[in-house]
Every structure is written in structure tokens, then in C-alpha cells.
mmCIF file of C-alpha atoms in Angstrom:
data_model
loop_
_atom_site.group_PDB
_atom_site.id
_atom_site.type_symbol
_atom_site.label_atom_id
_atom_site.label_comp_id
_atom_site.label_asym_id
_atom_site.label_seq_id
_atom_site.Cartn_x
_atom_site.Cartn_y
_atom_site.Cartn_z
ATOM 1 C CA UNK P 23 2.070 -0.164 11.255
ATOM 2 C CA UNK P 24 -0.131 -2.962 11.942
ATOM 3 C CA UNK P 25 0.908 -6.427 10.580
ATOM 4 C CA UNK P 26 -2.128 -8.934 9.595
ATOM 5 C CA UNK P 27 -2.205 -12.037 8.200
ATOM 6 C CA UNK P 28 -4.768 -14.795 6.590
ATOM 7 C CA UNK P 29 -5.349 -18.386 7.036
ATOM 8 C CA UNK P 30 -7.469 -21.104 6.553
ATOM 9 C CA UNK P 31 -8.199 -22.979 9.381
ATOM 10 C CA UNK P 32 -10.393 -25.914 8.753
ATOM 11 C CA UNK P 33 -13.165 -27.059 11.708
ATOM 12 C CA UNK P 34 -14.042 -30.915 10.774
ATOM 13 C CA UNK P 35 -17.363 -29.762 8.468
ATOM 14 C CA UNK P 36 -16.131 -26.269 7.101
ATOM 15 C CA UNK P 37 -13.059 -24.088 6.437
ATOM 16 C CA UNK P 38 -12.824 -20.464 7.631
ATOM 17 C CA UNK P 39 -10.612 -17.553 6.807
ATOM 18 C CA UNK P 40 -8.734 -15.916 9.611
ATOM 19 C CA UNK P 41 -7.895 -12.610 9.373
ATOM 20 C CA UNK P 42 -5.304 -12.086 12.508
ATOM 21 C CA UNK P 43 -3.779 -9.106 13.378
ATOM 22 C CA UNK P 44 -0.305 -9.492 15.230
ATOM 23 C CA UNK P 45 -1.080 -11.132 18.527
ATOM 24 C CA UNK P 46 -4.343 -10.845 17.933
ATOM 25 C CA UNK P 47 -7.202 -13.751 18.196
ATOM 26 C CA UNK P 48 -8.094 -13.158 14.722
ATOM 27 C CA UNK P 49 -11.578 -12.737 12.977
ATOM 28 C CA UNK P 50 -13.402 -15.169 10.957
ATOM 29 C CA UNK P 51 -13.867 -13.096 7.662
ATOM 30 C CA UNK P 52 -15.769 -16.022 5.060
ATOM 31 C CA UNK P 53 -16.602 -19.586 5.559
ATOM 32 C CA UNK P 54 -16.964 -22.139 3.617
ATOM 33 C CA UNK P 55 -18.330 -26.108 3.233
ATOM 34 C CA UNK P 56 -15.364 -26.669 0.960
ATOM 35 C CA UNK P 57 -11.901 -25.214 0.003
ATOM 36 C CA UNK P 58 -11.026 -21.848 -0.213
ATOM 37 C CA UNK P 59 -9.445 -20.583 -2.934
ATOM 38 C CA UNK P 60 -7.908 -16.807 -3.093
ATOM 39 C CA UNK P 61 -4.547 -15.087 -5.123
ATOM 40 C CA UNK P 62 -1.813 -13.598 -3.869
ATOM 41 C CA UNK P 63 -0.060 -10.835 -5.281
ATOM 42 C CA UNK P 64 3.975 -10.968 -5.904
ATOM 43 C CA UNK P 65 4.515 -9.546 -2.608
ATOM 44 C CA UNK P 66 2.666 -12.791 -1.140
ATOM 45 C CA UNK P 67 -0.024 -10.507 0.147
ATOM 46 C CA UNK P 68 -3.959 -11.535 -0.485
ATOM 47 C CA UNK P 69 -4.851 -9.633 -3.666
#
């Protein structure tokens, strides 16, 4: 099983979402001028 995570990682004029596998680099997935805003289910896993 392969374990991934998201974050936001912001670059001085826009914020990107990582998706990063374990040990991985990761891969921009959306970007963004402004905040990011996404729910998480109980589990704390991106719905």
C-alpha cells in the first residue's frame, strides 16, 4: 500500500497543492493566486 499525502505549499505569488507520495518529490495537482480551501473526511483524509 502506497501512502500519499497533500499540502499546500505557498511560492511568494501563489499557493499549490502537493500531492506526495511517501518519499516521493510530490506533484503539483491545482494552483492557486489565493488560499486553498478543501474538506477532510473523519479519517483526516481529503474528501
Amino acid at each position: 500500500m502506497t501512502l500519499s499525502a497533500v499540502w499546500l505549499r505557498p511560492t511568494g505569488t501563489r499557493n499549490e497543492l502537493v500531492l506526495s507520495d511517501r518519499g516521493g518529490p510530490g506533484n503539483v495537482i491545482y494552483t492557486a493566486p489565493d488560499g486553498v480551501a478543501f474538506d477532510l473526511d473523519e479519517a483526516g483524509r481529503v474528501a
